Coordinates of C-alpha atoms and ligand atoms in Angstrom, one line a residue:
M1 CA 66.9 169.9 141.6
G2 CA 66.3 171.9 144.7
F3 CA 68.5 171.8 147.8
I4 CA 66.0 169.7 149.9
E5 CA 65.5 167.2 147.1
E6 CA 69.3 166.8 146.9
I7 CA 69.5 166.1 150.7
N8 CA 66.6 163.5 150.5
K9 CA 68.2 161.7 147.7
R10 CA 71.2 160.8 149.7
K11 CA 71.9 157.7 151.7
T12 CA 75.4 157.4 153.3
F13 CA 76.4 154.2 154.9
A14 CA 79.3 151.9 155.8
I15 CA 79.5 148.1 155.4
V16 CA 81.1 146.5 158.4
S17 CA 82.3 142.9 159.0
H18 CA 84.9 140.7 160.4
P19 CA 87.5 140.1 157.7
D20 CA 86.6 137.5 155.0
A21 CA 82.8 137.7 155.6
G22 CA 82.3 139.2 152.3
K23 CA 82.3 142.9 152.7
T24 CA 84.3 143.6 149.6
T25 CA 82.3 141.1 147.5
L26 CA 78.9 142.7 148.7
T27 CA 80.3 146.3 148.0
E28 CA 81.1 145.2 144.5
K29 CA 77.7 143.7 143.8
L30 CA 76.0 147.0 145.1
L31 CA 78.3 149.0 142.6
L32 CA 77.4 146.6 139.8
F33 CA 73.7 147.3 140.4
G34 CA 74.4 151.0 140.6
G35 CA 76.0 150.8 137.3
A36 CA 79.3 152.4 139.0
I37 CA 81.3 149.4 137.8
Q38 CA 80.5 147.1 134.8
V39 CA 82.5 144.0 135.7
A40 CA 83.1 141.9 138.8
G41 CA 86.5 142.1 140.1
A42 CA 86.8 145.9 139.6
V43 CA 86.8 146.8 143.3
K44 CA 90.3 146.5 144.7
S45 CA 90.0 144.8 148.0
N46 CA 90.9 146.9 150.8
K47 CA 91.7 144.0 152.8
I48 CA 95.3 143.7 154.0
K49 CA 96.1 140.1 153.4
K50 CA 99.4 139.7 155.0
T51 CA 100.4 140.9 158.4
T52 CA 103.9 140.1 158.9
T53 CA 106.1 143.0 159.4
S54 CA 108.2 142.4 156.4
D55 CA 105.1 143.0 154.4
F56 CA 104.9 146.5 155.8
M57 CA 105.4 148.2 152.4
E58 CA 103.0 146.1 150.8
I59 CA 100.6 147.1 153.4
E60 CA 101.2 150.7 152.9
K61 CA 100.7 150.2 149.0
Q62 CA 97.4 148.6 149.8
R63 CA 96.4 151.5 152.0
G64 CA 97.3 153.7 149.2
I65 CA 95.1 151.8 146.8
S66 CA 92.3 152.0 149.3
V67 CA 92.1 156.0 149.0
A68 CA 90.4 155.5 145.8
T69 CA 87.9 153.1 147.2
S70 CA 87.4 154.9 150.4
V71 CA 84.2 156.5 149.2
M72 CA 82.2 155.0 146.5
A73 CA 79.1 156.7 145.2
F74 CA 76.6 155.5 142.8
D75 CA 73.0 156.2 141.9
Y76 CA 70.3 153.6 142.4
G77 CA 66.5 153.8 142.5
G78 CA 66.7 157.6 142.3
K79 CA 69.0 157.9 145.2
R80 CA 72.6 158.8 145.5
I81 CA 74.4 156.3 147.6
N82 CA 77.5 156.9 149.3
I83 CA 79.4 153.8 150.6
L84 CA 82.2 154.5 153.0
D85 CA 84.7 151.7 153.0
T86 CA 86.3 150.6 156.3
P87 CA 89.5 148.6 156.5
G88 CA 89.0 145.0 157.2
H89 CA 92.3 144.5 159.1
K90 CA 91.6 144.7 162.9
D91 CA 94.8 146.7 163.5
F92 CA 92.9 149.5 161.6
A93 CA 89.9 149.3 163.6
E94 CA 90.1 152.9 164.8
D95 CA 89.8 154.1 161.2
T96 CA 86.5 152.2 161.0
Y97 CA 85.3 153.6 164.4
R98 CA 85.9 157.1 163.0
T99 CA 84.4 156.4 159.5
L100 CA 81.2 155.4 161.4
S101 CA 81.0 158.9 162.7
A102 CA 80.4 159.9 158.9
V103 CA 77.7 157.6 158.1
D104 CA 73.9 157.6 158.8
S105 CA 73.4 153.8 158.7
A106 CA 75.5 150.5 158.4
I107 CA 75.1 147.1 156.9
V108 CA 76.7 144.3 159.0
V109 CA 77.8 141.3 156.9
I110 CA 78.0 137.9 158.8
D111 CA 79.3 134.6 157.4
V112 CA 76.6 132.0 157.8
A113 CA 79.2 129.3 158.8
K114 CA 81.1 131.6 161.3
G115 CA 78.3 133.3 162.9
V116 CA 79.1 136.5 164.8
E117 CA 82.9 137.1 165.0
E118 CA 84.9 139.2 167.3
Q119 CA 85.6 142.1 165.0
T120 CA 81.9 142.3 164.3
E121 CA 81.0 142.5 167.9
K122 CA 83.4 145.5 168.4
L123 CA 82.2 147.3 165.3
V124 CA 78.6 146.9 166.1
K125 CA 79.2 148.1 169.6
V126 CA 80.4 151.5 168.2
C127 CA 77.4 151.6 165.9
R128 CA 75.1 151.0 168.8
M129 CA 76.8 153.8 170.8
R130 CA 75.9 156.2 168.0
Q131 CA 72.4 154.6 167.6
I132 CA 73.1 154.1 163.8
P133 CA 70.3 152.0 162.2
I134 CA 71.6 148.7 161.2
I135 CA 70.8 146.2 158.4
V136 CA 72.1 142.6 158.8
F137 CA 73.2 140.5 155.7
I138 CA 73.9 136.9 156.4
N139 CA 76.2 135.8 153.7
K140 CA 77.6 132.7 151.9
L141 CA 74.2 130.7 152.1
D142 CA 75.5 128.6 149.2
R143 CA 77.7 126.9 151.8
E144 CA 76.7 125.0 154.9
G145 CA 76.3 127.0 157.9
L146 CA 74.5 127.6 161.2
D147 CA 70.7 127.2 161.5
G148 CA 68.9 130.5 160.6
F149 CA 67.2 130.8 164.0
D150 CA 70.4 130.0 165.9
L151 CA 72.1 132.6 164.0
L152 CA 69.4 135.2 164.8
D153 CA 69.7 134.3 168.4
E154 CA 73.4 134.9 168.2
V155 CA 72.9 138.3 166.5
E156 CA 70.6 139.2 169.2
T157 CA 72.8 138.0 172.2
K158 CA 76.2 138.8 171.0
L159 CA 75.5 142.0 169.2
G160 CA 72.8 143.3 171.3
L161 CA 70.5 143.9 168.3
S162 CA 66.7 143.1 168.1
V163 CA 66.1 141.6 164.8
T164 CA 63.4 140.8 162.4
P165 CA 64.1 138.6 159.1
L166 CA 62.7 140.3 156.0
T167 CA 64.0 137.4 153.8
W168 CA 64.4 133.8 154.8
P169 CA 66.6 131.1 153.1
V170 CA 65.2 128.0 151.7
G171 CA 67.8 125.3 152.5
M172 CA 71.4 126.1 152.6
G173 CA 74.8 124.8 151.0
Q174 CA 74.0 122.0 148.6
R175 CA 70.2 122.2 149.3
F176 CA 70.1 125.9 149.0
Q177 CA 67.3 126.9 146.7
G178 CA 66.7 130.5 147.1
V179 CA 65.3 133.1 149.6
Y180 CA 61.7 133.9 150.4
N181 CA 61.1 137.6 150.5
I182 CA 58.9 138.0 153.7
Y183 CA 58.6 141.8 153.1
E184 CA 57.3 141.5 149.5
S185 CA 55.8 137.8 149.7
N186 CA 57.8 136.4 146.8
L187 CA 60.4 133.6 146.1
N188 CA 63.7 134.3 144.6
L189 CA 65.1 131.0 143.2
F190 CA 68.7 130.4 143.2
D191 CA 70.6 129.1 140.1
A192 CA 74.0 128.0 141.1
H193 CA 75.2 128.2 137.5
G194 CA 73.8 131.6 136.7
K195 CA 76.4 133.6 138.7
Q196 CA 76.1 137.4 138.4
S197 CA 72.6 137.2 137.1
I198 CA 69.6 137.8 139.3
G199 CA 67.5 134.6 140.0
E200 CA 64.0 134.0 138.8
V201 CA 61.5 135.8 141.0
V202 CA 58.2 134.1 141.5
E203 CA 55.3 136.0 143.1
I204 CA 54.1 133.5 145.6
N205 CA 52.4 133.6 149.0
E206 CA 53.7 131.5 151.8
S207 CA 50.2 129.8 151.9
E208 CA 50.2 128.7 148.2
T209 CA 51.4 125.3 149.0
D210 CA 50.9 123.9 145.5
K211 CA 52.8 126.6 143.9
L212 CA 55.7 126.3 146.5
N213 CA 55.8 122.6 146.0
E214 CA 56.2 123.1 142.3
H215 CA 59.2 125.3 142.7
I216 CA 61.0 124.0 145.7
G217 CA 59.6 120.6 146.4
E218 CA 57.4 119.2 149.1
A219 CA 60.0 118.8 151.9
A220 CA 61.4 122.2 151.5
T221 CA 57.8 123.7 151.4
V222 CA 56.9 122.1 154.6
E223 CA 60.1 123.3 156.2
L224 CA 59.6 126.8 154.9
Q225 CA 56.0 127.3 155.9
E226 CA 56.8 126.0 159.5
E227 CA 59.7 128.4 159.6
L228 CA 57.7 131.3 158.4
H229 CA 55.1 130.6 160.9
T230 CA 57.6 130.5 163.8
I231 CA 59.0 133.8 162.4
S232 CA 55.7 135.4 162.5
E233 CA 55.3 134.2 166.1
I234 CA 58.6 135.1 167.5
Y235 CA 59.7 138.3 165.7
D236 CA 57.9 141.6 165.6
K237 CA 56.6 142.9 162.4
F238 CA 59.0 145.3 160.7
E239 CA 58.2 148.8 161.6
L240 CA 60.4 151.6 159.8
S241 CA 60.3 153.8 162.8
D242 CA 62.0 151.0 164.9
Y243 CA 64.7 150.7 162.4
I244 CA 65.4 154.4 162.1
S245 CA 65.7 154.7 165.9
G246 CA 68.2 151.9 165.9
N247 CA 65.9 149.7 167.9
I248 CA 65.3 146.8 165.3
S249 CA 67.6 145.4 162.6
P250 CA 66.0 143.8 159.5
V251 CA 68.0 140.7 158.4
F252 CA 68.6 139.4 154.9
F253 CA 69.9 136.2 153.7
G254 CA 72.0 135.6 150.5
S255 CA 75.1 134.8 148.8
A256 CA 77.2 138.0 147.8
V257 CA 79.5 136.2 145.4
N258 CA 76.6 134.7 143.6
N259 CA 74.8 138.0 143.7
F260 CA 72.0 136.5 145.3
G261 CA 69.7 138.0 147.9
V262 CA 71.6 141.3 147.4
K263 CA 69.0 143.1 145.4
E264 CA 66.3 142.4 147.9
M265 CA 68.5 144.1 150.5
L266 CA 69.5 147.0 148.3
D267 CA 65.8 147.7 147.3
C268 CA 64.9 147.7 151.1
F269 CA 67.9 149.8 151.8
V270 CA 67.0 152.5 149.3
E271 CA 63.5 152.4 150.7
F272 CA 64.3 152.6 154.3
A273 CA 67.7 153.9 155.1
P274 CA 67.9 157.2 156.6
N275 CA 68.6 160.4 154.7
P276 CA 71.4 162.6 156.1
L277 CA 70.9 163.1 159.8
P278 CA 71.6 166.0 162.1
R279 CA 74.9 166.1 163.8
E280 CA 75.7 167.3 167.3
T281 CA 78.3 170.1 168.1
E282 CA 79.3 171.4 171.5
Q283 CA 77.4 174.4 170.6
R284 CA 74.1 173.2 169.0
I285 CA 72.6 170.5 166.8
I286 CA 73.1 171.1 163.1
E287 CA 70.2 170.1 160.8
P288 CA 71.3 169.1 157.1
T289 CA 68.6 171.5 155.8
E290 CA 70.4 174.6 157.2
N291 CA 71.5 176.9 154.4
K292 CA 74.9 177.6 155.7
F293 CA 77.5 175.0 154.9
T294 CA 79.1 173.0 157.8
G295 CA 81.1 169.8 157.8
F296 CA 83.9 167.8 159.8
V297 CA 86.9 165.9 158.9
F298 CA 86.7 162.2 159.9
K299 CA 89.6 160.6 158.2
I300 CA 93.0 161.7 157.1
H301 CA 95.0 159.7 154.5
A302 CA 98.6 160.2 154.1
N303 CA 100.2 160.2 150.7
I304 CA 102.2 157.1 150.4
D305 CA 105.0 158.9 148.4
P306 CA 107.3 160.0 151.1
K307 CA 108.5 162.9 149.0
H308 CA 105.1 164.6 149.3
R309 CA 103.9 165.0 152.7
D310 CA 100.5 166.0 151.4
R311 CA 97.4 164.2 152.6
I312 CA 93.8 163.9 151.8
A313 CA 91.3 165.0 154.6
F314 CA 87.9 163.4 154.2
L315 CA 85.1 165.9 154.9
R316 CA 81.6 164.8 155.6
I317 CA 79.1 167.6 154.6
V318 CA 76.6 168.2 157.4
S319 CA 74.6 171.2 156.2
G320 CA 74.3 173.6 153.4
I321 CA 76.1 173.3 150.0
F322 CA 80.1 173.0 150.0
K323 CA 81.5 174.9 147.2
R324 CA 84.8 174.8 145.3
N325 CA 87.1 177.8 145.5
T326 CA 85.1 179.3 148.4
N327 CA 86.5 180.6 151.7
Y328 CA 85.6 178.5 154.7
Y329 CA 86.4 179.0 158.3
H330 CA 88.6 176.5 160.1
K331 CA 87.8 176.9 163.6
R332 CA 90.7 175.2 165.4
I333 CA 93.4 177.2 163.6
D334 CA 91.2 180.3 163.4
K335 CA 91.8 180.7 159.6
K336 CA 89.9 180.9 156.4
L337 CA 90.9 178.2 153.7
K338 CA 89.6 177.6 150.4
F339 CA 89.8 174.5 148.1
S340 CA 90.7 174.6 144.5
N341 CA 90.6 170.9 144.0
P342 CA 88.0 169.1 146.2
T343 CA 87.5 165.6 145.2
S344 CA 84.3 163.5 145.0
F345 CA 84.4 159.8 144.4
M346 CA 81.6 159.3 142.1
A347 CA 81.5 155.9 140.2
S348 CA 84.7 155.0 142.0
K349 CA 86.8 157.6 139.9
K350 CA 88.2 160.6 141.5
S351 CA 87.0 163.9 140.1
I352 CA 87.0 167.5 141.0
V353 CA 83.6 168.5 142.5
E354 CA 82.0 171.9 142.2
E355 CA 79.3 171.4 144.8
A356 CA 78.5 168.8 147.4
Y357 CA 75.5 168.3 149.6
P358 CA 74.7 167.1 153.1
G359 CA 75.6 163.4 153.3
D360 CA 78.4 163.7 150.6
I361 CA 82.1 163.3 151.4
V362 CA 84.8 165.3 149.8
G363 CA 88.4 164.7 149.7
L364 CA 90.5 167.9 150.5
Y365 CA 94.2 168.1 149.7
D366 CA 96.0 169.0 152.9
T367 CA 99.5 169.9 153.6
G368 CA 99.1 169.7 157.4
N369 CA 96.1 171.9 158.3
F370 CA 93.7 169.4 159.4
K371 CA 93.4 166.9 162.2
I372 CA 90.6 164.4 162.8
G373 CA 87.4 166.1 164.2
D374 CA 88.3 169.5 162.7
S375 CA 85.2 171.6 161.5
L376 CA 84.6 173.9 158.4
T377 CA 81.9 176.4 158.5
E378 CA 81.0 179.7 156.9
G379 CA 82.2 181.4 160.0
E380 CA 80.3 180.0 163.0
K381 CA 82.5 178.6 165.7
L382 CA 81.4 174.8 165.9
D383 CA 83.0 171.7 167.5
F384 CA 81.5 168.6 166.2
I385 CA 81.1 165.8 168.7
G386 CA 80.8 162.2 168.0
I387 CA 84.3 161.3 166.9
P388 CA 85.7 160.1 170.2
N389 CA 88.9 158.1 170.9
F390 CA 88.4 154.7 172.3
S391 CA 91.0 153.0 174.5
P392 CA 94.0 151.6 172.5
E393 CA 94.8 147.8 173.2
Q394 CA 98.6 148.0 173.1
F395 CA 100.8 150.5 174.7
R396 CA 104.6 151.3 174.4
Y397 CA 106.8 154.0 175.6
V398 CA 108.4 155.7 172.6
L399 CA 112.1 156.7 172.8
N400 CA 114.1 159.0 170.6
A401 CA 116.9 157.1 169.1
N402 CA 118.6 159.9 167.5
P403 CA 119.2 163.1 169.7
M404 CA 119.9 165.2 166.6
K405 CA 116.7 164.7 165.2
R406 CA 114.4 165.4 168.2
K407 CA 112.5 168.1 166.7
Q408 CA 111.7 165.9 163.5
M409 CA 110.6 163.3 165.9
D410 CA 108.2 165.5 167.7
K411 CA 106.8 167.0 164.6
G412 CA 106.4 163.5 162.9
I413 CA 104.7 162.0 166.0
I414 CA 102.2 165.0 166.2
Q415 CA 101.3 164.8 162.6
L416 CA 100.9 161.1 162.7
M417 CA 98.7 161.4 165.7
D418 CA 96.6 164.0 163.9
E419 CA 96.1 161.5 161.1
G420 CA 94.8 159.2 163.7
V421 CA 97.4 156.5 163.2
A422 CA 97.7 155.9 167.0
Q423 CA 97.2 157.8 170.2
L424 CA 99.7 159.8 172.1
F425 CA 99.8 159.9 176.0
T426 CA 102.1 161.8 178.2
T427 CA 102.5 160.6 181.7
Y428 CA 101.4 162.7 184.5
D429 CA 104.5 162.8 186.7
T430 CA 107.4 162.1 184.3
E431 CA 106.3 163.5 181.0
R432 CA 107.2 160.4 179.1
K433 CA 105.5 159.7 175.9
I434 CA 103.4 156.6 175.4
I435 CA 101.9 155.4 172.1
G436 CA 98.8 153.4 172.2
T437 CA 97.5 151.5 169.2
V438 CA 94.7 149.0 168.4
G439 CA 97.1 146.6 166.9
A440 CA 100.8 145.8 166.8
L441 CA 101.1 146.9 163.2
Q442 CA 100.8 150.6 163.9
F443 CA 104.1 150.6 166.0
E444 CA 105.8 149.4 162.8
V445 CA 103.9 151.9 160.6
I446 CA 104.9 154.8 162.9
Q447 CA 108.6 153.7 163.1
Y448 CA 108.9 153.3 159.4
R449 CA 107.0 156.6 158.5
L450 CA 109.0 158.6 161.0
E451 CA 112.2 157.4 159.5
H452 CA 111.1 157.8 155.7
E453 CA 109.0 160.9 156.0
Y454 CA 110.6 162.8 158.9
G455 CA 114.2 161.5 159.0
A456 CA 113.6 160.7 162.7
S457 CA 114.4 157.3 164.5
V458 CA 112.6 155.9 167.4
T459 CA 112.6 152.7 169.6
Y460 CA 109.9 151.4 171.9
E461 CA 109.9 150.1 175.4
P462 CA 107.3 147.5 176.5
L463 CA 104.6 148.6 179.0
R464 CA 101.9 146.6 180.5
I465 CA 98.8 148.3 180.4
H466 CA 95.4 146.8 180.0
K467 CA 93.2 149.8 179.0
A468 CA 93.0 153.5 179.0
F469 CA 90.0 155.3 180.8
W470 CA 89.3 159.0 180.5
I471 CA 88.4 160.2 184.0
H472 CA 86.7 163.1 185.6
S473 CA 85.0 164.0 188.9
E474 CA 82.3 166.5 190.1
E475 CA 84.3 166.5 193.4
E476 CA 87.6 168.5 193.0
K477 CA 88.9 167.3 196.2
A478 CA 88.4 163.7 195.3
L479 CA 90.1 164.2 192.0
E480 CA 93.1 165.9 193.5
E481 CA 93.3 163.1 196.1
F482 CA 93.1 160.5 193.3
K483 CA 95.8 162.4 191.2
K484 CA 98.1 162.3 194.2
R485 CA 97.6 158.7 195.0
R486 CA 97.6 157.3 191.6
R487 CA 100.0 159.7 190.0
R488 CA 102.1 156.8 188.5
D489 CA 99.0 155.5 186.6
L490 CA 98.0 158.8 185.1
A491 CA 98.6 160.4 181.7
Y492 CA 97.2 163.3 179.5
D493 CA 95.9 162.4 176.1
K494 CA 96.9 164.7 173.2
D495 CA 94.0 167.2 174.0
G496 CA 95.3 167.4 177.6
K497 CA 92.5 165.2 178.9
L498 CA 93.3 163.1 182.1
V499 CA 93.5 159.5 181.4
F500 CA 93.9 156.5 183.9
L501 CA 96.1 153.7 182.6
A502 CA 94.9 150.5 184.1
E503 CA 97.4 147.7 184.4
S504 CA 94.7 145.0 184.5
A505 CA 90.9 144.4 184.5
W506 CA 91.3 143.5 188.2
T507 CA 92.9 147.1 189.0
V508 CA 90.1 148.9 187.2
K509 CA 87.4 146.9 189.4
T510 CA 89.2 147.8 192.7
I511 CA 90.2 151.2 191.9
K512 CA 86.6 152.0 190.8
D513 CA 85.3 150.4 194.1
N514 CA 87.8 152.4 196.1
H515 CA 87.1 155.7 194.4
P516 CA 83.4 156.0 193.9
D517 CA 83.7 159.8 193.3
I518 CA 85.8 159.3 190.1
V519 CA 84.0 158.6 186.9
F520 CA 85.7 156.3 184.4
H521 CA 84.8 156.6 180.7
E522 CA 85.6 154.2 178.0
K523 CA 85.9 157.1 175.3
S524 CA 87.4 160.4 175.2
E525 CA 83.9 162.3 174.9
F526 CA 81.5 162.0 177.8
Ligands
G4P601 P1 86.0 140.9 153.1 O1 86.1 142.0 152.4 O2 84.9 140.8 154.2 O3 87.2 140.5 153.9 O4 85.6 139.5 152.3 P2 85.7 139.3 150.8 O5 84.6 140.0 150.1 O6 87.0 139.6 150.3 O7 85.3 137.7 150.7 C1 86.2 136.7 151.4 C2 86.1 135.4 150.7 O8 84.7 134.9 150.8 C3 86.5 135.6 149.3 O9 87.0 134.5 148.8 C4 85.0 135.6 148.5 O10 85.1 135.3 147.2 C5 84.3 134.7 149.4 N1 82.8 135.0 149.4 C6 82.1 136.2 149.5 N2 80.8 136.0 149.4 C7 80.7 134.6 149.2 C8 79.4 133.8 149.2 O11 78.2 134.3 149.2 N3 79.7 132.4 149.0 C9 80.9 131.8 149.1 N4 81.0 130.5 149.0 N5 82.1 132.7 149.3 C10 81.9 133.9 149.3 P3 88.6 134.3 148.7 O12 88.9 132.8 148.4 O13 89.3 134.8 150.0 O14 89.0 135.2 147.6 P4 88.8 135.2 146.1 O15 89.9 134.7 145.6 O16 87.5 134.3 145.8 O17 88.5 136.6 145.7

């Protein structure tokens, strides 16, 4: 198969959801369709179930397990599909944000009973920033839930997505009879007893009342016909180009655990979802079809064995062909590196890969050369953009508790930050170190890992900060004045970029009003 065919075959995406909506279950069903696994239950949940600090080791163990399921590749309908897993736990949301930089589309899973939940909102916001095409899967139709139209309204208002349903449920909960496939005009009948199997599909047009009556009964037929009529009046007809440009999201209904409505979505996914897309660098846009290999690191996973400080860096191939045992240029450290054991994650097993194509993800064993965002090329100096940091939600001063181990602490903190465990800020006037995280859990993770992997000991001091903003100004004088007046609220991030640490939402507003020449950014790239 030629290079271009290999690229066109690939679909790289992530499933995102609020914990418990059914992401793991859906992933598993997709893998079953792809033949990548044979039995249900084979996918280890990447979900961190317990969150108390005493369960910290358990969490690390689970994170270790999740390396194997970080990327799952399978073939379906002539396509090579790469699913990138994202941690469900909200304290690891930053991991998810970065993973989204390596995908070309996303599937959002929503629980029909709970509707749009907090974590879904945050994740979809990041998808939208990147204009990633999104498919919505409304799950758990075998349970009572919200009305279909109300749900679609909620998706539109809370997630800011324009939607068009491509399937529609016939009843729900006890009355759930199946889904009508608007896109293909057929009815997939649900059999509550036939778990894991695909229901009976009847070719039927919505206007064929008698046939519908026969299968779902009169009352349900009337309701379905009315609803389908409303859909045709309210929602735009699905246009592929609108989906690809991220302007419209097709919606599917089903029940992942019953493997119902999943195939409809998967079939549309392989037909519609984008092939590997170009990526931006500071220097130029890189097309996947370029002959020379380029790629970037979007995730680093530490080995859970503290005796081995090696890590796996996850590389997204952007262009060209990545080859084993070939020298590639690592721009940030200005060195050539070659990889003897690059790993692929085909069929949920790790194996050494000889070649990888745009859209693929390979795991590189790393002894500390990589940090998130690094680029590898055949020699060109490129800096990929689109892997920004977002403001942490919790901040604490970090203090050295063992003066004899300062060097170890400094090294450990830098390495953990390179892995993306948390963000480090250094205050502008006093050069104190602040660690910012998405959730409280990371503070425990950092403390534990510094001790066990680096022999260093730290404590924290609370700090009241609402949010970090990356700032800049076209007016040098205004910026200097701002620095003078707000020096106590300023810090540098790990790349030396200036950050304003706002104490409250109210401060942000007044400060913005008082300093119109200063631009406040919610992410580190602007
Ligand atoms: P997550 O990865 O998004 O966190 O969710 P996960 O797939 O683990 O699913 C969360 C729970 O919802 C699981 O139940 C799962 O079985 C259930 N579930 C998934 N899809 C459906 C569905 O279509 N209908 C119904 N009724 N339930 C569904 P659990 O009790 O937490 O775990 P388990 O013991 O069943 O595995």
